[in-house]
Amino acid sequence: MNIHYYRRGFTLVELMTTVTVASILLAIGVPALKSVQLQIRAKSNISTIQHSLQFARNMAINYGVRVTVCPLNDGKCSTDWQAGYAIFLDTGKSNQLDAEDTILKQINPFHGDDIIQYNRKAVRFLPDGLASGTNGTLTYCPEVNDSPYSQAIVINQAGRARYSTKKNIQCTIN
């Protein structure tokens, strides 16, 4: 009588080889994915900020009133841009959300590790679209102050918001 045994499954050597190869591939691939994720997040967020500024300027011209873009803290503009910001018709006291003001758009907070800075509390567009007195550079640094994916938006006196062409953008740590 001839009995044949058929083996099913993997041997321990085959399993260990597969786990080792998978571990090496993950060790190589995961840091690259983190880098791609930071780059995409930076591009997406800086684009959101620039579109918000363009929207605010257009609303100031369309409605013929001052429009303010700033992070709000108890109805007043603050410097915590990472916590998100509001775009509102600023018909009352400047840089303050009054009862007669209307919020046009609210932007949610950004990632907790990101650094967002602007040299003023607010960007304010006048009825003619000018940003006089609130021009400056808004910087966005994902996770670290000297990230290679940091970007900036420059707002000039005329109210135009453009991407900075400067290389090696850095955020200062408060």
PDB file of C-alpha atoms in Angstrom:
ATOM      1  CA  MET A   1       0.000   0.000   0.000  1.00  0.00           C
ATOM      2  CA  ASN A   2       1.413   3.334  -1.080  1.00  0.00           C
ATOM      3  CA  ILE A   3       0.313   6.310   1.014  1.00  0.00           C
ATOM      4  CA  HIS A   4       1.138   9.840  -0.173  1.00  0.00           C
ATOM      5  CA  TYR A   5       0.945  12.777   2.119  1.00  0.00           C
ATOM      6  CA  TYR A   6       0.336  16.136   0.525  1.00  0.00           C
ATOM      7  CA  ARG A   7       1.571  19.159   2.396  1.00  0.00           C
ATOM      8  CA  ARG A   8      -0.633  22.176   2.581  1.00  0.00           C
ATOM      9  CA  GLY A   9       0.415  25.619   3.831  1.00  0.00           C
ATOM     10  CA  PHE A  10       3.780  27.258   4.256  1.00  0.00           C
ATOM     11  CA  THR A  11       6.899  26.154   5.961  1.00  0.00           C
ATOM     12  CA  LEU A  12       8.396  28.261   8.711  1.00  0.00           C
ATOM     13  CA  VAL A  13      11.295  29.263   6.437  1.00  0.00           C
ATOM     14  CA  GLU A  14       8.914  30.483   3.703  1.00  0.00           C
ATOM     15  CA  LEU A  15       6.855  32.443   6.215  1.00  0.00           C
ATOM     16  CA  MET A  16       9.906  34.114   7.776  1.00  0.00           C
ATOM     17  CA  THR A  17      11.273  35.033   4.327  1.00  0.00           C
ATOM     18  CA  THR A  18       7.969  36.661   3.375  1.00  0.00           C
ATOM     19  CA  VAL A  19       7.759  38.609   6.644  1.00  0.00           C
ATOM     20  CA  THR A  20      11.368  39.820   6.240  1.00  0.00           C
ATOM     21  CA  VAL A  21      10.802  41.024   2.662  1.00  0.00           C
ATOM     22  CA  ALA A  22       7.553  42.761   3.656  1.00  0.00           C
ATOM     23  CA  SER A  23       9.298  44.485   6.596  1.00  0.00           C
ATOM     24  CA  ILE A  24      12.089  45.781   4.368  1.00  0.00           C
ATOM     25  CA  LEU A  25       9.602  47.115   1.806  1.00  0.00           C
ATOM     26  CA  LEU A  26       7.577  48.865   4.523  1.00  0.00           C
ATOM     27  CA  ALA A  27      10.706  50.385   6.061  1.00  0.00           C
ATOM     28  CA  ILE A  28      11.592  51.890   2.693  1.00  0.00           C
ATOM     29  CA  GLY A  29       8.074  52.922   1.652  1.00  0.00           C
ATOM     30  CA  VAL A  30       6.503  54.452   4.771  1.00  0.00           C
ATOM     31  CA  PRO A  31       8.843  57.492   5.077  1.00  0.00           C
ATOM     32  CA  ALA A  32       8.258  58.284   1.405  1.00  0.00           C
ATOM     33  CA  LEU A  33       4.493  58.165   1.941  1.00  0.00           C
ATOM     34  CA  LYS A  34       4.803  60.557   4.895  1.00  0.00           C
ATOM     35  CA  SER A  35       6.702  62.978   2.696  1.00  0.00           C
ATOM     36  CA  VAL A  36       4.055  62.777  -0.031  1.00  0.00           C
ATOM     37  CA  GLN A  37       1.316  63.311   2.541  1.00  0.00           C
ATOM     38  CA  LEU A  38       3.012  66.455   3.896  1.00  0.00           C
ATOM     39  CA  GLN A  39       3.485  67.828   0.399  1.00  0.00           C
ATOM     40  CA  ILE A  40      -0.154  67.252  -0.560  1.00  0.00           C
ATOM     41  CA  ARG A  41      -1.417  68.739   2.714  1.00  0.00           C
ATOM     42  CA  ALA A  42       0.736  71.837   2.279  1.00  0.00           C
ATOM     43  CA  LYS A  43      -0.411  72.400  -1.317  1.00  0.00           C
ATOM     44  CA  SER A  44      -4.046  71.853  -0.407  1.00  0.00           C
ATOM     45  CA  ASN A  45      -4.031  74.167   2.609  1.00  0.00           C
ATOM     46  CA  ILE A  46      -2.102  77.003   0.971  1.00  0.00           C
ATOM     47  CA  SER A  47      -4.479  76.776  -1.990  1.00  0.00           C
ATOM     48  CA  THR A  48      -7.460  77.011   0.377  1.00  0.00           C
ATOM     49  CA  ILE A  49      -5.967  80.107   1.987  1.00  0.00           C
ATOM     50  CA  GLN A  50      -5.288  81.781  -1.345  1.00  0.00           C
ATOM     51  CA  HIS A  51      -8.798  81.036  -2.641  1.00  0.00           C
ATOM     52  CA  SER A  52     -10.241  82.415   0.595  1.00  0.00           C
ATOM     53  CA  LEU A  53      -8.330  85.659   0.144  1.00  0.00           C
ATOM     54  CA  GLN A  54      -9.509  85.974  -3.452  1.00  0.00           C
ATOM     55  CA  PHE A  55     -13.073  85.284  -2.320  1.00  0.00           C
ATOM     56  CA  ALA A  56     -12.835  87.947   0.402  1.00  0.00           C
ATOM     57  CA  ARG A  57     -11.496  90.549  -2.016  1.00  0.00           C
ATOM     58  CA  ASN A  58     -14.261  89.785  -4.522  1.00  0.00           C
ATOM     59  CA  MET A  59     -16.913  90.079  -1.813  1.00  0.00           C
ATOM     60  CA  ALA A  60     -15.510  93.457  -0.706  1.00  0.00           C
ATOM     61  CA  ILE A  61     -15.791  94.754  -4.263  1.00  0.00           C
ATOM     62  CA  ASN A  62     -19.209  93.173  -4.912  1.00  0.00           C
ATOM     63  CA  TYR A  63     -20.836  94.313  -1.656  1.00  0.00           C
ATOM     64  CA  GLY A  64     -18.990  97.630  -1.515  1.00  0.00           C
ATOM     65  CA  VAL A  65     -18.043  97.146   2.156  1.00  0.00           C
ATOM     66  CA  ARG A  66     -14.936  96.219   4.125  1.00  0.00           C
ATOM     67  CA  VAL A  67     -14.342  92.462   4.333  1.00  0.00           C
ATOM     68  CA  THR A  68     -12.021  91.008   6.977  1.00  0.00           C
ATOM     69  CA  VAL A  69     -10.218  87.662   7.022  1.00  0.00           C
ATOM     70  CA  CYS A  70      -8.906  86.655  10.433  1.00  0.00           C
ATOM     71  CA  PRO A  71      -8.913  83.976  13.132  1.00  0.00           C
ATOM     72  CA  LEU A  72     -11.612  84.856  15.647  1.00  0.00           C
ATOM     73  CA  ASN A  73     -11.303  84.578  19.405  1.00  0.00           C
ATOM     74  CA  ASP A  74     -14.392  85.760  21.299  1.00  0.00           C
ATOM     75  CA  GLY A  75     -15.504  87.805  18.300  1.00  0.00           C
ATOM     76  CA  LYS A  76     -12.179  89.630  17.911  1.00  0.00           C
ATOM     77  CA  CYS A  77      -9.354  88.981  15.491  1.00  0.00           C
ATOM     78  CA  SER A  78      -6.438  87.053  16.966  1.00  0.00           C
ATOM     79  CA  THR A  79      -3.096  85.779  15.708  1.00  0.00           C
ATOM     80  CA  ASP A  80      -3.898  82.043  15.969  1.00  0.00           C
ATOM     81  CA  TRP A  81      -4.207  81.295  12.237  1.00  0.00           C
ATOM     82  CA  GLN A  82      -3.740  77.556  12.869  1.00  0.00           C
ATOM     83  CA  ALA A  83      -7.152  77.482  14.597  1.00  0.00           C
ATOM     84  CA  GLY A  84      -8.899  78.373  11.334  1.00  0.00           C
ATOM     85  CA  TYR A  85     -10.320  81.726  10.317  1.00  0.00           C
ATOM     86  CA  ALA A  86     -13.470  83.553   9.305  1.00  0.00           C
ATOM     87  CA  ILE A  87     -14.300  85.805   6.393  1.00  0.00           C
ATOM     88  CA  PHE A  88     -16.889  88.400   7.330  1.00  0.00           C
ATOM     89  CA  LEU A  89     -18.455  91.678   6.228  1.00  0.00           C
ATOM     90  CA  ASP A  90     -16.858  94.117   8.670  1.00  0.00           C
ATOM     91  CA  THR A  91     -19.322  97.002   8.771  1.00  0.00           C
ATOM     92  CA  GLY A  92     -18.867  97.906  12.433  1.00  0.00           C
ATOM     93  CA  LYS A  93     -15.702  98.219  14.477  1.00  0.00           C
ATOM     94  CA  SER A  94     -12.643  97.122  12.482  1.00  0.00           C
ATOM     95  CA  ASN A  95     -11.256  93.611  13.115  1.00  0.00           C
ATOM     96  CA  GLN A  96     -14.163  92.676  15.344  1.00  0.00           C
ATOM     97  CA  LEU A  97     -17.269  90.595  14.645  1.00  0.00           C
ATOM     98  CA  ASP A  98     -20.157  92.870  15.668  1.00  0.00           C
ATOM     99  CA  ALA A  99     -23.890  92.145  15.732  1.00  0.00           C
ATOM    100  CA  GLU A 100     -24.376  93.841  12.343  1.00  0.00           C
ATOM    101  CA  ASP A 101     -21.504  91.929  10.682  1.00  0.00           C
ATOM    102  CA  THR A 102     -22.154  88.870   8.527  1.00  0.00           C
ATOM    103  CA  ILE A 103     -19.907  85.816   8.357  1.00  0.00           C
ATOM    104  CA  LEU A 104     -19.455  84.844   4.710  1.00  0.00           C
ATOM    105  CA  LYS A 105     -17.275  81.796   5.197  1.00  0.00           C
ATOM    106  CA  GLN A 106     -15.635  79.890   8.041  1.00  0.00           C
ATOM    107  CA  ILE A 107     -12.474  77.832   7.471  1.00  0.00           C
ATOM    108  CA  ASN A 108     -11.893  74.896   9.834  1.00  0.00           C
ATOM    109  CA  PRO A 109      -8.742  74.524  11.943  1.00  0.00           C
ATOM    110  CA  PHE A 110      -5.628  73.231  10.241  1.00  0.00           C
ATOM    111  CA  HIS A 111      -3.596  70.196  11.291  1.00  0.00           C
ATOM    112  CA  GLY A 112      -2.435  70.559  14.902  1.00  0.00           C
ATOM    113  CA  ASP A 113       1.275  70.272  14.067  1.00  0.00           C
ATOM    114  CA  ASP A 114       1.261  72.856  11.266  1.00  0.00           C
ATOM    115  CA  ILE A 115       2.559  76.394  11.735  1.00  0.00           C
ATOM    116  CA  ILE A 116       0.657  79.253  10.078  1.00  0.00           C
ATOM    117  CA  GLN A 117       1.783  82.833  10.549  1.00  0.00           C
ATOM    118  CA  TYR A 118       0.887  86.257   9.260  1.00  0.00           C
ATOM    119  CA  ASN A 119       2.545  89.505  10.252  1.00  0.00           C
ATOM    120  CA  ARG A 120      -0.817  91.033  11.192  1.00  0.00           C
ATOM    121  CA  LYS A 121      -3.992  89.955  12.996  1.00  0.00           C
ATOM    122  CA  ALA A 122      -6.142  90.273   9.887  1.00  0.00           C
ATOM    123  CA  VAL A 123      -6.290  90.794   6.166  1.00  0.00           C
ATOM    124  CA  ARG A 124      -8.767  93.575   5.474  1.00  0.00           C
ATOM    125  CA  PHE A 125     -10.093  94.360   2.004  1.00  0.00           C
ATOM    126  CA  LEU A 126     -11.640  97.772   1.417  1.00  0.00           C
ATOM    127  CA  PRO A 127     -14.684  98.303  -0.856  1.00  0.00           C
ATOM    128  CA  ASP A 128     -12.366  99.010  -3.802  1.00  0.00           C
ATOM    129  CA  GLY A 129     -10.461  95.735  -3.234  1.00  0.00           C
ATOM    130  CA  LEU A 130      -7.359  97.309  -1.726  1.00  0.00           C
ATOM    131  CA  ALA A 131      -5.666  95.690   1.264  1.00  0.00           C
ATOM    132  CA  SER A 132      -3.950  98.846   2.379  1.00  0.00           C
ATOM    133  CA  GLY A 133      -2.539  98.584   5.859  1.00  0.00           C
ATOM    134  CA  THR A 134      -2.879  94.799   6.004  1.00  0.00           C
ATOM    135  CA  ASN A 135      -0.450  93.732   3.303  1.00  0.00           C
ATOM    136  CA  GLY A 136       2.138  91.130   4.230  1.00  0.00           C
ATOM    137  CA  THR A 137       3.250  87.526   3.884  1.00  0.00           C
ATOM    138  CA  LEU A 138       1.315  84.568   5.258  1.00  0.00           C
ATOM    139  CA  THR A 139       3.511  81.500   5.747  1.00  0.00           C
ATOM    140  CA  TYR A 140       2.418  77.880   6.053  1.00  0.00           C
ATOM    141  CA  CYS A 141       4.853  75.248   7.361  1.00  0.00           C
ATOM    142  CA  PRO A 142       3.648  71.640   7.684  1.00  0.00           C
ATOM    143  CA  GLU A 143       4.815  70.117  10.996  1.00  0.00           C
ATOM    144  CA  VAL A 144       8.217  71.831  11.305  1.00  0.00           C
ATOM    145  CA  ASN A 145       9.319  75.437  10.863  1.00  0.00           C
ATOM    146  CA  ASP A 146      11.812  74.604   8.107  1.00  0.00           C
ATOM    147  CA  SER A 147       9.857  72.004   6.153  1.00  0.00           C
ATOM    148  CA  PRO A 148      10.851  71.676   2.489  1.00  0.00           C
ATOM    149  CA  TYR A 149       7.123  71.873   1.701  1.00  0.00           C
ATOM    150  CA  SER A 150       6.568  75.244   3.385  1.00  0.00           C
ATOM    151  CA  GLN A 151       4.786  77.809   1.239  1.00  0.00           C
ATOM    152  CA  ALA A 152       3.792  81.449   1.520  1.00  0.00           C
ATOM    153  CA  ILE A 153       1.241  83.853   0.115  1.00  0.00           C
ATOM    154  CA  VAL A 154       2.141  87.494  -0.412  1.00  0.00           C
ATOM    155  CA  ILE A 155      -0.689  90.043  -0.150  1.00  0.00           C
ATOM    156  CA  ASN A 156       0.189  93.416  -1.646  1.00  0.00           C
ATOM    157  CA  GLN A 157      -1.345  96.856  -1.015  1.00  0.00           C
ATOM    158  CA  ALA A 158      -3.572  96.467  -4.079  1.00  0.00           C
ATOM    159  CA  GLY A 159      -5.151  93.372  -2.500  1.00  0.00           C
ATOM    160  CA  ARG A 160      -3.616  90.836  -4.859  1.00  0.00           C
ATOM    161  CA  ALA A 161      -2.720  87.522  -3.212  1.00  0.00           C
ATOM    162  CA  ARG A 162      -0.032  85.499  -4.958  1.00  0.00           C
ATOM    163  CA  TYR A 163       2.140  82.513  -4.137  1.00  0.00           C
ATOM    164  CA  SER A 164       5.630  83.438  -2.995  1.00  0.00           C
ATOM    165  CA  THR A 165       8.474  82.433  -5.287  1.00  0.00           C
ATOM    166  CA  LYS A 166      10.933  82.448  -2.391  1.00  0.00           C
ATOM    167  CA  LYS A 167      12.729  79.166  -1.713  1.00  0.00           C
ATOM    168  CA  ASN A 168      13.396  77.755   1.771  1.00  0.00           C
ATOM    169  CA  ILE A 169      10.435  79.435   3.476  1.00  0.00           C
ATOM    170  CA  GLN A 170      10.594  79.209   7.245  1.00  0.00           C
ATOM    171  CA  CYS A 171       8.151  79.927  10.031  1.00  0.00           C
ATOM    172  CA  THR A 172       9.370  81.364  13.292  1.00  0.00           C
ATOM    173  CA  ILE A 173       8.392  79.482  16.412  1.00  0.00           C
ATOM    174  CA  ASN A 174       6.549  81.588  18.999  1.00  0.00           C
TER     175      ASN A 174
END
